[in-house]
Amino acid sequence: MEADYKTRVNDLISALAHEERIGTLRLAVFDILEVDGQPFRKSSYTETWEKIKDIFGGGHLCHPVDFRLVRSGGEILELWRQWVDRENSEGLIVHTRTRMSYKIKPRHFVDAVVIAYGEGSGVGKGQVRRMLFAFMPGPGQYQIMSRVGSGLNEKLRKELFRFFRGKEVPNPVTGINPKWNDLVFVRPELVIEVAVEEVVTELASGEKTNYLLSFDGNSYQLEGIVPGYRTYTPVFIRLREDKSADEHDAGTGQVERYLNAQREEPERPKKSEVLLRDVFTKEDRSFSKRTFIIWKTGDLFVLLDSFRSGGKTTRELISSTDFFSLLRMYENLVGDIVNSGYCRDSTQLIMSDTCMEIMNMEFEPDF
């Protein structure tokens, strides 16, 4: 389709439904299966492409696919940089002399919260076969995405199974999707990094939607269905023990930034802004972690006090229109935990420019 942005299936369907837009459609021919009713198969793709060029060369609405003859991996990399990085194509198909072909597509990395897992069977008993991950659009909200099992090795599958034991909660979506019936839902504490080939918001059938859950500390509740995303071919990359299971580290904002880049759109104004984040840890019988986050949403300020110890996490949210009342509350809490043996993790300390500006306002003289 002729457009100034990366088009999707829904753009094709929309154009077919409007006669005045049909002229924007284009067809790039990439293979030939038959010629005059006879199978067409050549020993190399170069011969196939030459035949495509003979038949469709010079066409505007229908034309041969873009093709380059390369002789090394370095030339493939340069072509990638031109077509994919600079011109925003979806990827490359590389044909070899043996007629083997390879699809090369970019991978995008996202952080997500694990909300459920599936146990293996047979020799895989006592191991995590797959995990269901979710993004967080807001505090305590979990937008169900997809299952991931690729990328896990046997050692990690066993360690994850032991980690999830004792964290089980009731399945809130039994009967909604058969693929989720055998999953064991767990407390939303673990953050993982996942690589995906693509994220889309629309399918051929229309807008993609996701189920939205909330978690009250003991169980999930199904809140409804929201406009969402589909991730393609997710692969587990690593555990993110340095990340917190919240909307800042595992939120939908990371997906929106990727989608806006694909659409070549500027980022939307932030609905909320993190003003301050402070993390403290304590080495005791069970590693303890205390996280404080203050963020601004409209005219409202919110303080999150998150405490994790022994695999359990408790959270408290306090909101106010007065930033300084929350700041004093945070400072008092910090004083108490430092006196009890906690140490600040300075690598995770965040104080935004907006936070500094607000704090400086209290000390500006009033003339």
XYZ file of C-alpha atoms in Angstrom:
367
model
C 0.000 0.000 0.000
C 1.294 3.461 -0.864
C 1.629 5.394 2.398
C 4.052 7.494 4.447
C 3.961 5.018 7.328
C 4.330 1.281 7.951
C 1.028 -0.235 6.855
C -0.825 -3.178 8.424
C -3.415 -5.728 7.314
C -6.181 -3.450 8.497
C -4.961 -0.698 6.147
C -5.330 -3.126 3.225
C -8.856 -4.095 4.258
C -9.804 -0.461 4.746
C -8.516 0.466 1.278
C -10.448 -2.402 -0.335
C -13.618 -1.138 1.324
C -13.298 2.353 -0.198
C -13.222 2.578 -3.985
C -11.364 5.878 -3.975
C -8.470 4.269 -2.059
C -8.036 1.117 -4.147
C -5.560 2.963 -6.353
C -3.185 3.233 -3.383
C -2.682 -0.544 -3.291
C 0.501 -2.094 -4.687
C 1.622 -5.690 -5.300
C 5.300 -6.672 -5.099
C 5.757 -10.102 -6.711
C 8.391 -12.227 -4.957
C 7.944 -15.761 -6.364
C 6.579 -17.811 -9.273
C 4.950 -21.203 -8.723
C 3.635 -21.944 -12.227
C 4.002 -20.599 -15.760
C 1.340 -21.598 -18.335
C 0.106 -24.348 -16.045
C 3.567 -25.905 -15.602
C 5.507 -25.924 -12.300
C 8.214 -23.286 -12.259
C 11.270 -24.113 -10.151
C 14.784 -22.927 -10.872
C 18.064 -23.873 -9.287
C 18.649 -20.364 -7.916
C 16.457 -17.467 -6.856
C 18.360 -15.200 -9.240
C 16.776 -17.048 -12.178
C 13.339 -16.782 -10.570
C 13.755 -13.059 -10.034
C 14.890 -12.546 -13.632
C 11.672 -14.241 -14.796
C 9.614 -12.043 -12.443
C 11.368 -9.004 -13.900
C 10.611 -10.158 -17.463
C 6.898 -10.471 -16.697
C 6.289 -7.603 -14.291
C 9.232 -5.275 -14.891
C 8.229 -1.687 -15.550
C 4.923 -2.060 -13.730
C 3.705 0.530 -11.262
C 0.778 -1.038 -9.413
C 2.297 -4.516 -9.805
C 6.086 -4.836 -9.901
C 8.978 -7.131 -8.916
C 9.993 -7.164 -5.280
C 13.140 -5.198 -4.443
C 16.105 -7.519 -4.948
C 19.872 -7.251 -4.512
C 22.558 -9.816 -5.289
C 25.040 -9.920 -2.385
C 28.084 -12.079 -1.763
C 28.876 -11.718 1.954
C 27.378 -11.251 5.388
C 28.744 -7.719 5.435
C 26.723 -6.838 2.336
C 23.598 -8.322 3.935
C 24.213 -6.166 7.017
C 24.570 -3.029 4.893
C 21.342 -3.862 3.064
C 19.654 -4.338 6.438
C 20.799 -0.915 7.568
C 19.418 0.665 4.408
C 16.091 -1.148 4.025
C 15.175 -1.946 7.646
C 16.905 0.639 9.825
C 16.605 3.660 7.527
C 13.570 2.818 5.358
C 11.551 1.011 8.062
C 10.958 -2.240 6.136
C 9.791 -5.282 8.106
C 12.884 -7.381 7.392
C 14.791 -9.349 4.776
C 14.357 -12.691 3.016
C 17.780 -14.124 2.200
C 17.937 -16.806 -0.539
C 21.008 -19.033 -0.887
C 22.510 -20.931 -3.802
C 21.020 -24.144 -2.370
C 17.521 -22.599 -2.517
C 17.393 -22.441 1.261
C 15.911 -19.174 2.419
C 15.997 -17.317 5.727
C 13.630 -14.700 7.099
C 15.447 -12.018 9.080
C 13.337 -9.656 11.152
C 14.225 -7.210 13.931
C 13.560 -8.117 17.548
C 12.187 -5.695 20.108
C 12.775 -6.072 23.828
C 10.150 -5.423 26.488
C 9.873 -5.992 30.230
C 6.726 -7.685 31.529
C 5.293 -9.180 34.713
C 4.716 -12.947 35.015
C 1.174 -13.620 36.249
C 0.884 -17.376 35.597
C 2.837 -20.465 34.555
C 2.200 -23.892 33.086
C 3.912 -26.984 34.460
C 5.499 -29.540 32.172
C 4.431 -33.180 32.012
C 6.343 -36.464 31.904
C 10.068 -35.734 32.148
C 9.133 -32.049 32.376
C 7.193 -32.528 35.614
C 8.349 -30.079 38.276
C 9.463 -27.586 35.641
C 7.946 -24.413 34.220
C 7.009 -25.146 30.638
C 5.703 -21.668 29.797
C 4.787 -18.382 31.498
C 1.931 -15.966 30.885
C 3.122 -12.368 30.951
C 1.318 -9.045 31.180
C 1.973 -5.344 30.836
C 0.841 -2.878 33.487
C -1.171 0.130 32.243
C -1.553 1.415 35.817
C -0.953 0.525 39.480
C -2.316 -2.935 40.266
C -3.519 -3.484 36.673
C -2.358 -6.362 34.458
C -3.083 -6.457 30.735
C -2.754 -10.099 29.643
C -0.452 -10.519 26.658
C 0.917 -13.924 25.673
C 2.610 -17.119 26.823
C 6.360 -17.579 26.477
C 8.417 -20.759 26.808
C 11.124 -20.416 24.173
C 14.466 -19.377 25.615
C 14.134 -21.235 28.938
C 16.745 -23.886 29.707
C 16.134 -26.912 31.934
C 17.980 -25.463 34.934
C 15.968 -22.236 34.857
C 12.691 -24.121 34.346
C 13.323 -26.008 37.609
C 14.415 -22.865 39.483
C 11.316 -20.980 38.357
C 9.073 -23.835 39.446
C 10.593 -23.679 42.948
C 10.302 -19.878 42.952
C 6.576 -19.954 42.162
C 5.721 -22.552 44.812
C 3.671 -20.951 47.587
C 2.758 -17.958 45.417
C -0.288 -19.554 43.784
C -3.609 -17.680 43.621
C -6.987 -18.650 42.072
C -7.265 -18.638 38.263
C -9.522 -15.642 37.399
C -10.042 -16.541 33.718
C -11.017 -20.228 33.793
C -13.317 -20.942 30.858
C -12.566 -17.675 29.051
C -9.655 -19.028 27.026
C -8.973 -22.810 26.913
C -5.239 -22.088 26.618
C -5.316 -20.546 30.114
C -7.323 -23.242 31.905
C -4.272 -25.314 32.882
C -2.172 -22.349 33.959
C -1.339 -21.708 37.612
C -1.754 -18.031 38.451
C 0.773 -16.544 40.846
C 1.417 -13.284 42.641
C 2.682 -10.609 40.203
C 6.223 -10.280 41.515
C 8.597 -11.501 38.796
C 9.704 -9.253 35.920
C 11.186 -10.831 32.789
C 12.652 -9.471 29.580
C 11.001 -10.785 26.425
C 12.042 -10.362 22.788
C 9.236 -10.102 20.219
C 9.345 -9.804 16.447
C 6.470 -7.392 16.251
C 3.714 -5.706 18.229
C 0.439 -4.766 16.528
C -2.793 -3.142 17.668
C -4.977 -4.282 14.767
C -5.736 -7.646 13.186
C -7.587 -8.553 10.010
C -10.709 -8.966 12.167
C -10.369 -5.485 13.661
C -8.920 -3.877 16.770
C -6.879 -6.181 19.032
C -8.166 -6.381 22.584
C -6.740 -7.814 25.814
C -8.258 -8.932 29.092
C -7.491 -6.606 32.002
C -6.991 -7.938 35.532
C -6.497 -6.218 38.860
C -4.736 -7.667 41.902
C -5.718 -6.825 45.481
C -2.815 -8.570 47.189
C -4.518 -11.949 47.454
C -6.326 -12.616 44.176
C -6.900 -11.350 40.650
C -10.201 -9.895 39.469
C -11.276 -9.684 35.855
C -11.939 -5.999 35.139
C -12.969 -6.314 31.502
C -11.617 -6.016 27.971
C -9.512 -3.099 26.743
C -7.926 -2.087 23.397
C -4.565 -3.776 23.404
C -1.669 -5.430 21.631
C -0.580 -8.676 20.058
C 3.035 -9.763 20.364
C 4.499 -12.112 17.761
C 6.912 -14.984 18.539
C 7.896 -13.975 22.091
C 11.195 -15.416 23.370
C 12.388 -15.308 26.985
C 15.680 -13.389 27.301
C 16.426 -13.074 31.009
C 15.090 -12.417 34.501
C 14.983 -8.746 35.459
C 15.605 -8.879 39.191
C 16.741 -5.268 38.940
C 13.241 -4.211 37.850
C 10.110 -3.771 39.944
C 6.741 -5.230 39.034
C 5.070 -1.871 38.473
C 3.742 0.276 35.647
C 7.017 2.180 35.368
C 9.306 -0.799 34.737
C 6.781 -3.096 33.021
C 4.185 -0.651 31.727
C 2.454 -0.209 28.397
C 4.462 2.976 27.770
C 7.383 0.952 26.405
C 5.057 -0.602 23.815
C 3.554 2.748 22.843
C 7.026 4.196 22.264
C 7.793 1.329 19.889
C 4.481 1.708 18.049
C 4.889 5.465 17.711
C 8.337 4.931 16.211
C 6.824 2.468 13.723
C 4.107 4.963 12.815
C 6.702 7.745 12.744
C 4.482 9.630 15.149
C 5.714 11.842 17.993
C 5.235 10.423 21.463
C 1.938 11.281 23.075
C 2.068 13.579 26.096
C 2.683 11.555 29.221
C -0.413 10.904 31.287
C 1.774 10.645 34.379
C 5.361 11.449 35.269
C 7.642 9.818 37.807
C 9.067 12.569 39.997
C 11.108 10.520 42.426
C 12.161 6.907 42.891
C 14.248 5.625 45.790
C 15.217 2.011 46.545
C 16.599 0.594 49.806
C 17.803 -2.942 50.529
C 18.608 -4.907 53.661
C 20.605 -8.117 53.929
C 18.870 -10.173 56.613
C 17.566 -13.731 56.836
C 15.497 -12.990 53.743
C 16.636 -10.262 51.382
C 14.366 -7.220 51.903
C 13.711 -4.388 49.470
C 11.802 -1.134 50.037
C 10.868 1.012 47.040
C 9.363 4.500 47.150
C 7.945 6.173 44.048
C 6.258 9.565 43.801
C 4.555 10.423 40.533
C 2.285 13.159 39.232
C -0.969 12.462 37.379
C -2.768 15.623 36.349
C -3.131 17.682 39.544
C -2.734 14.637 41.790
C 0.464 13.326 43.389
C 0.802 9.656 44.387
C 3.266 7.973 46.756
C 3.874 4.233 46.350
C 5.485 2.388 49.267
C 6.441 -1.127 48.113
C 7.956 -3.657 50.537
C 9.355 -7.021 49.398
C 10.730 -9.673 51.719
C 10.900 -13.446 51.579
C 9.229 -13.574 48.180
C 6.193 -11.595 49.386
C 5.349 -8.043 48.328
C 3.045 -5.520 49.976
C 2.191 -2.144 48.521
C 0.550 1.001 49.844
C -0.647 3.897 47.715
C -1.249 7.358 49.145
C -2.502 10.237 46.992
C -2.721 13.954 47.636
C -2.943 17.273 45.803
C -0.107 18.501 48.062
C 3.296 17.300 46.854
C 5.121 18.416 49.999
C 2.891 16.423 52.354
C 3.823 13.260 50.443
C 7.472 14.309 50.348
C 7.567 14.731 54.148
C 5.854 11.366 54.580
C 8.462 9.744 52.306
C 11.337 11.424 54.188
C 9.996 10.191 57.542
C 9.686 6.631 56.193
C 13.231 6.764 54.812
C 14.556 7.931 58.170
C 12.850 5.032 59.937
C 14.112 2.294 57.606
C 17.683 3.665 57.499
C 17.741 3.516 61.308
C 16.613 -0.122 61.073
C 19.544 -1.134 58.861
C 18.436 -0.447 55.265
C 20.925 0.960 52.739
C 20.077 3.133 49.753
C 20.734 1.678 46.271
C 22.066 4.848 44.670
C 22.090 3.261 41.196
C 18.272 3.254 41.212
C 17.727 6.744 42.608
C 15.724 8.953 40.251
C 14.786 12.588 40.780
C 13.290 14.249 37.712
C 13.789 17.844 36.630
C 10.120 18.480 37.377
C 10.637 17.232 40.932
C 13.599 19.570 41.404
C 11.577 22.507 40.085
C 8.697 21.803 42.473
C 11.047 21.418 45.438
C 12.842 24.663 44.591
C 9.518 26.518 44.510
C 9.208 26.100 48.301
C 12.406 28.053 48.845
C 11.829 30.863 46.327
C 11.232 34.237 48.008
C 7.764 35.677 47.559
C 8.207 39.292 46.397
